[in-house]
Tab-separated table of C-alpha atoms in Angstrom:
chain	number	residue	atom	x	y	z
A	12	UNK	CA	19.726	-12.060	-16.048
A	13	UNK	CA	21.245	-8.786	-16.375
A	14	UNK	CA	21.490	-7.618	-12.492
A	15	UNK	CA	23.431	-12.059	-11.641
A	16	UNK	CA	25.610	-10.301	-14.617
A	17	UNK	CA	25.979	-6.976	-13.610
A	18	UNK	CA	26.896	-8.976	-10.194
A	19	UNK	CA	29.174	-10.599	-11.495
A	20	UNK	CA	31.529	-7.114	-12.499
A	21	UNK	CA	31.208	-5.877	-8.556
A	22	UNK	CA	32.314	-8.845	-7.391
A	23	UNK	CA	35.677	-8.931	-9.608
A	24	UNK	CA	35.562	-4.178	-8.850
A	25	UNK	CA	36.113	-5.591	-5.634
A	26	UNK	CA	39.133	-8.336	-6.117
A	27	UNK	CA	40.876	-5.360	-8.039
A	28	UNK	CA	40.978	-3.090	-5.561
A	29	UNK	CA	41.790	-6.162	-3.762
A	30	UNK	CA	44.975	-6.427	-6.449
A	31	UNK	CA	43.089	-9.897	-8.090
A	32	UNK	CA	42.202	-8.341	-10.769
A	33	UNK	CA	43.403	-5.821	-13.658
A	34	UNK	CA	42.031	-2.443	-14.593
A	35	UNK	CA	41.001	-3.585	-18.044
A	36	UNK	CA	40.020	-6.788	-17.283
A	37	UNK	CA	37.308	-4.751	-15.251
A	38	UNK	CA	36.535	-2.747	-18.347
A	39	UNK	CA	36.419	-6.081	-20.044
A	40	UNK	CA	33.793	-7.337	-18.466
A	41	UNK	CA	32.148	-3.915	-17.746
A	42	UNK	CA	32.125	-4.071	-21.422
A	43	UNK	CA	30.661	-7.110	-21.421
A	44	UNK	CA	27.034	-5.948	-20.075
A	45	UNK	CA	25.600	-3.751	-22.944
A	46	UNK	CA	26.976	-7.004	-25.585
A	47	UNK	CA	25.579	-9.609	-23.190
A	48	UNK	CA	21.915	-10.871	-24.515
A	49	UNK	CA	19.963	-12.937	-21.881
A	50	UNK	CA	17.945	-15.240	-24.160
A	51	UNK	CA	20.970	-16.226	-24.739
A	52	UNK	CA	21.320	-17.145	-21.432
A	53	UNK	CA	17.746	-18.737	-20.777
A	54	UNK	CA	19.069	-21.177	-24.203
A	55	UNK	CA	22.765	-22.121	-22.862
A	56	UNK	CA	20.685	-22.760	-19.376
A	57	UNK	CA	18.348	-24.922	-20.850
A	58	UNK	CA	20.327	-26.040	-23.779
A	59	UNK	CA	24.006	-26.752	-22.394
A	60	UNK	CA	24.683	-25.178	-18.980
A	61	UNK	CA	22.077	-26.944	-16.644
A	62	UNK	CA	21.838	-23.666	-14.175
A	63	UNK	CA	21.417	-20.485	-14.157
A	64	UNK	CA	24.237	-18.791	-12.835
A	65	UNK	CA	26.625	-20.839	-15.247
A	66	UNK	CA	24.151	-19.897	-17.740
A	67	UNK	CA	25.434	-16.226	-17.215
A	68	UNK	CA	28.989	-16.511	-16.740
A	69	UNK	CA	29.020	-18.439	-19.815
A	70	UNK	CA	27.707	-15.369	-21.829
A	71	UNK	CA	29.309	-12.884	-19.881
A	72	UNK	CA	32.600	-15.159	-21.482
A	73	UNK	CA	31.576	-15.028	-25.026
A	74	UNK	CA	32.196	-11.549	-24.532
A	75	UNK	CA	35.652	-11.146	-21.853
A	76	UNK	CA	39.590	-13.318	-22.469
A	77	UNK	CA	39.130	-17.121	-20.387
A	78	UNK	CA	41.520	-14.919	-18.503
A	79	UNK	CA	39.052	-12.865	-17.063
A	80	UNK	CA	36.102	-14.995	-17.214
A	81	UNK	CA	38.761	-17.356	-14.120
A	82	UNK	CA	38.965	-14.308	-12.228
A	83	UNK	CA	34.091	-14.213	-12.096
A	84	UNK	CA	32.741	-16.533	-9.755
A	85	UNK	CA	34.881	-15.647	-7.034
A	86	UNK	CA	34.471	-18.541	-4.196
A	87	UNK	CA	30.507	-18.048	-4.598
A	88	UNK	CA	27.765	-19.902	-5.324
A	89	UNK	CA	24.301	-19.374	-6.741
A	90	UNK	CA	22.592	-18.272	-4.993
A	91	UNK	CA	25.157	-15.318	-3.466
A	92	UNK	CA	24.662	-13.709	-7.149
A	93	UNK	CA	20.565	-15.090	-7.358
A	94	UNK	CA	19.457	-13.558	-4.035
A	95	UNK	CA	21.887	-10.533	-4.278
A	96	UNK	CA	20.523	-9.849	-7.522
A	97	UNK	CA	16.612	-10.439	-6.162
A	98	UNK	CA	16.895	-8.206	-2.976
A	99	UNK	CA	17.819	-5.418	-5.583
A	100	UNK	CA	15.499	-5.283	-7.897
A	101	UNK	CA	12.755	-5.665	-5.022
A	102	UNK	CA	14.283	-2.405	-3.796
A	103	UNK	CA	14.754	-0.612	-6.689
A	104	UNK	CA	10.539	-2.047	-7.668
A	105	UNK	CA	9.572	0.165	-5.048
A	106	UNK	CA	11.997	3.022	-4.518
A	107	UNK	CA	11.712	3.562	-8.057
A	108	UNK	CA	8.332	2.379	-9.778
A	109	UNK	CA	6.056	1.443	-7.218
A	110	UNK	CA	6.517	4.101	-4.703
A	111	UNK	CA	6.126	6.824	-7.452
A	112	UNK	CA	3.107	5.569	-7.884
A	113	UNK	CA	1.904	4.936	-4.658
A	114	UNK	CA	2.318	8.294	-3.807
A	115	UNK	CA	1.626	9.707	-6.180
A	116	UNK	CA	-2.438	8.562	-5.250
A	117	UNK	CA	-1.172	10.478	-2.261
A	118	UNK	CA	-1.002	13.716	-3.388
A	119	UNK	CA	-4.102	13.094	-5.262
A	120	UNK	CA	-6.257	12.082	-2.616
A	121	UNK	CA	-4.686	14.780	-0.873
A	122	UNK	CA	-5.030	17.700	-2.987
A	123	UNK	CA	-8.742	15.947	-3.678
A	124	UNK	CA	-9.527	16.183	0.479
A	125	UNK	CA	-8.405	19.977	-0.044
A	126	UNK	CA	-11.146	21.044	-2.145
A	127	UNK	CA	-14.124	19.231	-0.712
A	128	UNK	CA	-12.410	19.772	3.545
A	129	UNK	CA	-16.051	21.787	3.823
A	130	UNK	CA	-17.980	19.471	2.002
A	131	UNK	CA	-20.814	18.004	4.244
A	132	UNK	CA	-21.324	13.880	3.639
A	133	UNK	CA	-24.262	11.709	5.665
A	134	UNK	CA	-22.300	9.674	8.106
A	135	UNK	CA	-22.686	5.378	7.687
A	136	UNK	CA	-21.763	3.173	10.665
A	137	UNK	CA	-23.599	-0.427	9.855
A	138	UNK	CA	-24.314	1.000	6.337
A	139	UNK	CA	-27.028	3.651	7.976
A	140	UNK	CA	-27.322	7.144	7.834
A	141	UNK	CA	-26.168	8.932	11.649
A	142	UNK	CA	-24.210	12.711	11.956
A	143	UNK	CA	-21.855	14.053	9.231
A	144	UNK	CA	-18.021	13.785	8.530
A	145	UNK	CA	-16.155	15.963	6.599
A	146	UNK	CA	-15.953	14.578	3.043
A	147	UNK	CA	-12.193	16.140	2.864
A	148	UNK	CA	-11.981	14.410	5.139
A	149	UNK	CA	-12.325	10.881	4.595
A	150	UNK	CA	-10.013	11.231	2.032
A	151	UNK	CA	-7.912	13.497	4.219
A	152	UNK	CA	-7.598	10.049	6.485
A	153	UNK	CA	-6.986	6.816	2.977
A	154	UNK	CA	-4.252	9.227	2.238
A	155	UNK	CA	-2.679	9.686	5.712
A	156	UNK	CA	-3.696	6.045	6.189
A	157	UNK	CA	-1.991	5.120	2.587
A	158	UNK	CA	0.830	7.890	3.837
A	159	UNK	CA	1.423	5.667	6.599
A	160	UNK	CA	1.633	1.700	4.637
A	161	UNK	CA	4.289	3.570	2.443
A	162	UNK	CA	6.219	4.435	5.077
A	163	UNK	CA	6.422	1.239	7.015
A	164	UNK	CA	6.989	-0.059	3.342
A	165	UNK	CA	9.809	1.917	3.039
A	166	UNK	CA	10.926	0.554	6.267
A	167	UNK	CA	10.524	-2.708	4.769
A	168	UNK	CA	12.099	-2.758	1.351
A	169	UNK	CA	14.916	-0.861	2.662
A	170	UNK	CA	16.258	-4.028	4.894
A	171	UNK	CA	16.214	-6.316	2.355
A	172	UNK	CA	19.625	-8.622	2.419
A	173	UNK	CA	22.529	-9.629	0.390
A	174	UNK	CA	25.547	-12.685	1.124
A	175	UNK	CA	28.211	-12.646	-0.955
A	176	UNK	CA	29.394	-15.608	1.840
A	177	UNK	CA	29.918	-19.062	-0.405
A	178	UNK	CA	27.784	-22.373	-0.635
A	179	UNK	CA	27.213	-22.768	3.408
A	180	UNK	CA	27.346	-19.418	4.430
A	181	UNK	CA	30.451	-19.632	6.726
A	182	UNK	CA	33.041	-17.492	3.808
A	183	UNK	CA	35.515	-20.027	3.975
A	184	UNK	CA	35.143	-20.835	-0.123
A	185	UNK	CA	35.482	-16.873	-0.343
A	186	UNK	CA	39.383	-16.597	2.232
A	187	UNK	CA	40.344	-19.241	-0.077
A	188	UNK	CA	39.527	-17.098	-3.384
A	189	UNK	CA	40.243	-13.317	-2.458
A	190	UNK	CA	42.002	-13.916	1.027
A	191	UNK	CA	42.136	-15.484	4.367
A	192	UNK	CA	40.165	-14.018	7.159
A	193	UNK	CA	38.864	-11.719	4.262
A	194	UNK	CA	35.652	-12.818	3.514
A	195	UNK	CA	33.237	-10.265	6.059
A	196	UNK	CA	35.237	-7.256	4.169
A	197	UNK	CA	34.214	-8.119	0.662
A	198	UNK	CA	30.904	-9.482	1.181
A	199	UNK	CA	30.019	-5.970	2.794
A	200	UNK	CA	32.553	-4.274	0.332
A	201	UNK	CA	30.845	-5.733	-2.374
A	202	UNK	CA	26.237	-5.429	-0.655
A	203	UNK	CA	27.584	-1.665	-0.251
A	204	UNK	CA	28.255	-1.217	-3.683
A	205	UNK	CA	23.970	-2.599	-4.612
A	206	UNK	CA	23.035	-0.621	-1.537
A	207	UNK	CA	23.265	-3.491	0.619
A	208	UNK	CA	23.671	-4.778	3.661
A	209	UNK	CA	25.000	-7.976	4.524
A	210	UNK	CA	22.566	-10.941	6.193
A	211	UNK	CA	25.288	-12.125	8.434
A	212	UNK	CA	22.543	-14.894	9.079
A	213	UNK	CA	22.307	-16.211	5.429
A	214	UNK	CA	23.247	-20.080	5.178
A	215	UNK	CA	23.324	-21.165	1.038
A	216	UNK	CA	20.374	-18.574	1.288
A	217	UNK	CA	18.760	-15.093	2.810
A	218	UNK	CA	17.086	-15.833	5.345
A	219	UNK	CA	13.064	-14.524	4.353
A	220	UNK	CA	11.723	-14.166	6.919
A	221	UNK	CA	12.317	-10.100	5.622
A	222	UNK	CA	10.520	-10.794	2.520
A	223	UNK	CA	7.520	-11.760	4.598
A	224	UNK	CA	7.757	-7.975	5.962
A	225	UNK	CA	8.172	-6.572	3.578
A	226	UNK	CA	4.930	-8.884	2.413
A	227	UNK	CA	2.987	-7.599	5.258
A	228	UNK	CA	3.266	-4.147	3.635
A	229	UNK	CA	2.655	-4.773	0.504
A	230	UNK	CA	-0.702	-6.172	1.810
A	231	UNK	CA	-1.770	-4.298	4.436
A	232	UNK	CA	-0.706	-1.178	1.436
A	233	UNK	CA	-3.054	-3.108	-0.387
A	234	UNK	CA	-5.648	-3.576	1.562
A	235	UNK	CA	-5.405	0.211	1.863
A	236	UNK	CA	-6.287	0.982	-1.027
A	237	UNK	CA	-9.109	-2.281	-1.296
A	238	UNK	CA	-11.105	0.201	1.184
A	239	UNK	CA	-10.849	2.925	0.017
A	240	UNK	CA	-12.207	1.145	-3.613
A	241	UNK	CA	-14.737	-0.036	-1.809
A	242	UNK	CA	-16.251	3.200	-0.624
A	243	UNK	CA	-15.889	4.849	-3.595
A	244	UNK	CA	-18.232	1.383	-5.654
A	245	UNK	CA	-20.897	2.243	-2.644
A	246	UNK	CA	-20.791	6.744	-3.145
A	247	UNK	CA	-20.927	5.803	-6.958
A	248	UNK	CA	-23.859	2.894	-6.077
A	249	UNK	CA	-27.320	4.014	-7.744
A	250	UNK	CA	-28.905	4.376	-4.517
A	251	UNK	CA	-25.907	7.032	-2.886
A	252	UNK	CA	-24.854	8.682	-6.636
A	253	UNK	CA	-22.541	10.930	-4.061
A	254	UNK	CA	-19.256	10.281	-6.589
A	255	UNK	CA	-19.449	9.768	-10.392
A	256	UNK	CA	-16.496	8.899	-13.610
A	257	UNK	CA	-16.710	11.435	-15.947
A	258	UNK	CA	-15.141	9.654	-17.542
A	259	UNK	CA	-16.992	6.659	-18.156
A	260	UNK	CA	-20.765	8.683	-17.472
A	261	UNK	CA	-19.557	10.891	-20.521
A	262	UNK	CA	-19.449	6.892	-22.154
A	263	UNK	CA	-21.432	4.822	-20.845
A	264	UNK	CA	-21.206	1.185	-21.889
A	265	UNK	CA	-20.349	-0.900	-19.455
A	266	UNK	CA	-22.458	-2.839	-19.602
A	267	UNK	CA	-22.768	-5.837	-21.547
A	268	UNK	CA	-26.263	-6.324	-20.989
A	269	UNK	CA	-27.234	-1.942	-20.001
A	270	UNK	CA	-26.313	0.364	-23.053
A	271	UNK	CA	-26.814	3.018	-20.203
A	272	UNK	CA	-25.200	1.664	-17.266
A	273	UNK	CA	-21.730	3.639	-15.742
A	274	UNK	CA	-19.701	0.987	-13.655
A	275	UNK	CA	-17.488	1.628	-11.509
A	276	UNK	CA	-14.936	-0.532	-13.237
A	277	UNK	CA	-11.381	0.401	-11.735
A	278	UNK	CA	-12.867	0.478	-8.444
A	279	UNK	CA	-14.899	-3.432	-8.495
A	280	UNK	CA	-11.008	-3.933	-9.809
A	281	UNK	CA	-8.990	-2.201	-7.317
A	282	UNK	CA	-11.471	-3.985	-4.683
A	283	UNK	CA	-11.627	-7.755	-5.924
A	284	UNK	CA	-7.609	-7.888	-6.008
A	285	UNK	CA	-6.771	-7.575	-2.365
A	286	UNK	CA	-7.600	-10.971	-1.765
A	287	UNK	CA	-5.122	-11.449	-5.183
A	288	UNK	CA	-2.718	-9.744	-3.225
A	289	UNK	CA	-3.256	-11.724	-0.023
A	290	UNK	CA	-2.495	-15.204	-1.062
A	291	UNK	CA	1.306	-14.473	-1.755
A	292	UNK	CA	1.056	-14.405	2.056
A	293	UNK	CA	1.325	-18.014	1.889
A	294	UNK	CA	3.891	-18.738	-0.386
A	295	UNK	CA	6.077	-15.977	1.155
A	296	UNK	CA	5.634	-17.357	4.989
A	297	UNK	CA	6.186	-20.764	3.310
A	298	UNK	CA	9.552	-18.938	2.129
A	299	UNK	CA	11.077	-19.284	5.206
A	300	UNK	CA	11.412	-23.181	5.953
A	301	UNK	CA	15.423	-24.481	3.979
A	302	UNK	CA	15.663	-28.105	4.869
A	303	UNK	CA	19.260	-27.091	6.839
A	304	UNK	CA	21.133	-25.409	4.350
A	305	UNK	CA	19.038	-25.132	1.838
A	306	UNK	CA	16.702	-26.594	-1.063
A	307	UNK	CA	14.972	-26.300	-3.758
A	308	UNK	CA	11.309	-25.152	-2.541
A	309	UNK	CA	12.845	-21.564	-1.599
A	310	UNK	CA	13.705	-21.147	-5.054
A	311	UNK	CA	10.860	-21.487	-7.443
A	312	UNK	CA	8.390	-19.947	-4.601
A	313	UNK	CA	10.861	-17.458	-5.253
A	314	UNK	CA	10.282	-17.261	-8.807
A	315	UNK	CA	6.681	-15.502	-7.409
A	316	UNK	CA	6.806	-13.837	-4.670
A	317	UNK	CA	6.467	-10.706	-3.974
A	318	UNK	CA	6.438	-10.099	-7.361
A	319	UNK	CA	3.582	-10.867	-8.637
A	320	UNK	CA	2.075	-9.455	-5.413
A	321	UNK	CA	4.618	-6.497	-6.100
A	322	UNK	CA	3.232	-6.293	-9.837
A	323	UNK	CA	-0.962	-6.508	-9.160
A	324	UNK	CA	-0.762	-3.067	-6.063
A	325	UNK	CA	0.925	-1.840	-8.829
A	326	UNK	CA	-1.592	-2.287	-10.509
A	327	UNK	CA	-3.559	-1.023	-8.641
A	328	UNK	CA	-2.467	1.966	-7.989
A	329	UNK	CA	-2.049	2.250	-11.799
A	330	UNK	CA	-6.143	2.039	-11.828
A	331	UNK	CA	-6.786	4.768	-9.173
A	332	UNK	CA	-4.426	7.615	-10.294
A	333	UNK	CA	-6.655	7.397	-13.433
A	334	UNK	CA	-10.235	7.058	-10.913
A	335	UNK	CA	-9.264	9.387	-9.030
A	336	UNK	CA	-7.731	12.313	-12.330
A	337	UNK	CA	-11.397	12.033	-13.311
A	338	UNK	CA	-13.452	11.522	-9.985
A	339	UNK	CA	-16.437	13.552	-10.046
A	340	UNK	CA	-18.077	14.641	-6.582
A	341	UNK	CA	-21.994	15.109	-6.291
A	342	UNK	CA	-22.213	17.776	-3.775
A	343	UNK	CA	-26.538	18.010	-4.357
A	344	UNK	CA	-26.487	14.955	-3.923
A	345	UNK	CA	-24.687	14.695	-0.771
A	346	UNK	CA	-26.507	17.824	0.274
A	347	UNK	CA	-30.389	15.635	-0.361
A	348	UNK	CA	-28.276	12.071	1.630
A	349	UNK	CA	-27.293	14.086	4.737
A	350	UNK	CA	-32.066	15.697	4.382
A	351	UNK	CA	-32.909	13.032	6.530
A	352	UNK	CA	-30.156	13.460	9.168
A	353	UNK	CA	-30.730	16.683	8.911
A	354	UNK	CA	-34.416	15.996	10.119
A	355	UNK	CA	-33.746	13.612	12.767
A	356	UNK	CA	-30.588	14.700	14.075
A	357	UNK	CA	-30.404	11.670	17.626
A	358	UNK	CA	-26.964	11.424	17.975
A	359	UNK	CA	-26.292	14.912	17.888
A	360	UNK	CA	-29.355	15.384	20.344
A	361	UNK	CA	-27.911	11.926	22.377
A	362	UNK	CA	-24.426	13.635	22.446
A	363	UNK	CA	-26.060	17.498	23.438
A	364	UNK	CA	-28.448	15.510	25.982
A	365	UNK	CA	-25.185	14.326	27.803
A	366	UNK	CA	-23.325	16.803	28.060
A	367	UNK	CA	-26.902	18.546	30.274
A	368	UNK	CA	-26.939	15.556	32.924
A	369	UNK	CA	-30.404	15.832	31.136
A	370	UNK	CA	-33.285	13.283	33.083
A	371	UNK	CA	-36.491	12.967	31.842
A	372	UNK	CA	-38.947	12.293	34.796
A	373	UNK	CA	-40.949	9.700	32.529
A	374	UNK	CA	-38.467	8.450	29.659
A	375	UNK	CA	-35.287	8.224	32.027
A	376	UNK	CA	-31.630	9.719	30.744
A	377	UNK	CA	-31.490	11.335	27.329
A	378	UNK	CA	-30.850	8.083	25.511
A	379	UNK	CA	-33.882	6.745	26.319
A	380	UNK	CA	-36.002	9.777	25.355
A	381	UNK	CA	-34.635	10.530	22.621
A	382	UNK	CA	-35.675	6.688	20.614
A	383	UNK	CA	-39.141	7.408	22.190
A	384	UNK	CA	-39.715	10.162	20.057
A	385	UNK	CA	-36.934	9.284	16.933
A	386	UNK	CA	-40.079	6.757	16.873
A	387	UNK	CA	-42.555	9.725	17.215
A	388	UNK	CA	-40.882	11.767	14.422
A	389	UNK	CA	-40.306	9.107	12.031
A	390	UNK	CA	-44.385	8.056	12.116
A	391	UNK	CA	-45.678	11.122	12.017
A	392	UNK	CA	-43.410	12.478	9.020
A	393	UNK	CA	-42.417	15.788	10.689
A	394	UNK	CA	-38.225	17.245	12.461
A	395	UNK	CA	-37.442	15.532	15.695
A	396	UNK	CA	-36.993	18.809	17.478
A	397	UNK	CA	-40.188	19.398	16.897
A	398	UNK	CA	-41.114	16.285	18.936
A	399	UNK	CA	-39.112	16.458	21.555
A	400	UNK	CA	-40.886	20.850	21.357
A	401	UNK	CA	-44.167	19.332	22.287
A	402	UNK	CA	-42.529	17.620	25.363
A	403	UNK	CA	-42.472	20.339	27.715
A	404	UNK	CA	-39.582	19.109	30.119
A	405	UNK	CA	-37.163	19.442	26.993
A	406	UNK	CA	-38.368	22.432	25.563
A	407	UNK	CA	-37.779	24.018	29.223
A	408	UNK	CA	-34.373	22.736	28.926
A	409	UNK	CA	-33.544	23.615	25.282
A	410	UNK	CA	-35.059	27.519	25.727
A	411	UNK	CA	-31.535	27.441	28.446
A	412	UNK	CA	-29.632	25.814	25.975
A	413	UNK	CA	-26.433	27.879	23.908
A	414	UNK	CA	-26.951	29.224	20.570
A	415	UNK	CA	-25.177	26.568	18.971
A	416	UNK	CA	-27.051	23.589	20.395
A	417	UNK	CA	-30.372	24.819	19.726
A	418	UNK	CA	-29.250	25.247	15.572
A	419	UNK	CA	-27.447	22.214	15.525
A	420	UNK	CA	-30.787	20.683	16.542
A	421	UNK	CA	-32.814	22.721	13.880
A	422	UNK	CA	-30.066	19.870	11.507
A	423	UNK	CA	-27.819	22.780	10.875
A	424	UNK	CA	-25.172	20.514	11.039
A	425	UNK	CA	-22.095	21.899	9.363
A	426	UNK	CA	-22.195	23.287	13.211
A	427	UNK	CA	-21.320	19.521	14.084
A	428	UNK	CA	-18.374	18.769	12.665
A	429	UNK	CA	-16.172	18.735	15.992
A	430	UNK	CA	-12.376	18.835	15.221
A	431	UNK	CA	-12.447	16.187	11.996
A	432	UNK	CA	-11.179	19.940	10.023
A	433	UNK	CA	-8.195	20.419	11.997
A	434	UNK	CA	-7.506	16.910	12.241
A	435	UNK	CA	-8.210	16.459	7.610
A	436	UNK	CA	-5.467	19.051	7.558
A	437	UNK	CA	-2.421	16.997	10.581
A	438	UNK	CA	-3.667	14.304	7.803
A	439	UNK	CA	-3.404	15.916	4.878
A	440	UNK	CA	-0.021	17.529	6.840
A	441	UNK	CA	1.471	14.469	7.241
A	442	UNK	CA	0.166	12.224	3.404
A	443	UNK	CA	1.962	15.053	2.318
A	444	UNK	CA	5.156	14.584	4.314
A	445	UNK	CA	6.236	11.106	3.726
A	446	UNK	CA	5.243	11.209	-0.459
């Protein structure tokens, strides 16, 4: 309501630059903005005007002279005001409210990544343990992914547009009020004061493809957060226990039945809300459609989206920031979970044998050899490298290997992280630059 009234003030201010309103009349409306009551507007719409923008004009009219009131709404239609107001407010909501919350999460992930850059964690593909990753590298990757989505959202939100072009978008009514041939200039001047550019494809309404872009940005942003939250949720599980929450661990009682449980409440909430946010896209895509110059379908849909998607995403990032502040990393448990891979570094061994171009006389290429040896190692509960060394052909190769490769096969997986630290630092640098 207040933004609609503000746009009326901007319209009059620009008219004054054309000599069509006095400075004191502009001041009347500007002063009225501090006095108008959104509740009165709502009641006026419901009980008197049966129209939102007429209610805005009536409420402003309570605080200005009739002569000044007559200068308001100059050849404009209600959706010149409402679509422009929504675009402006949604841009502000991203810039002033959502983006700071999102980038706080990015910064926290970068901080955690730097603090755990050397912490070795078992890698997991298909939920099966495999060669290690740097936990800090995992966090840095998520920070960079979120930062990338922030950059996309910046583009999408900044491209939202307004319109001051009259009932069917031709500008004819504006020309009749402001002056013949001046509608394009007038529209541009008004929208510049609101940080918007004109939508020259607009009819009675602005076209809504850009809202769909905004929605896609929000959904992909929320999906990355949801992916991270789900990883945290699983790392929190009783079977893994690599992360926890200091606050909930101290409190306990996360279950109504089991008073000793420590549930990953924030991460589960975030994971669950991804589908809720994604559901808003159905509305945004439908808003693109309009029968000719306008119908009421898009009008009612715009009351809900993308605002609700933004609100749920914002709430999820507040949860994430709360969870990141009290996140506890259990390095001892990470070490325990990595033990089986240290003893059976099958993927590393396959890579080393491929690097040597080695072929076993009976078992074939390295992959096939390691598969056979891994079965024996597991059945006998022995280290893979010890089982392999019982094979004379492998032992002969092993003794010629560089020390670093021998150490990796012995389980020193700290030497088997490749360029992951450099990649992590690159991701941190990028994420911080966006944040």
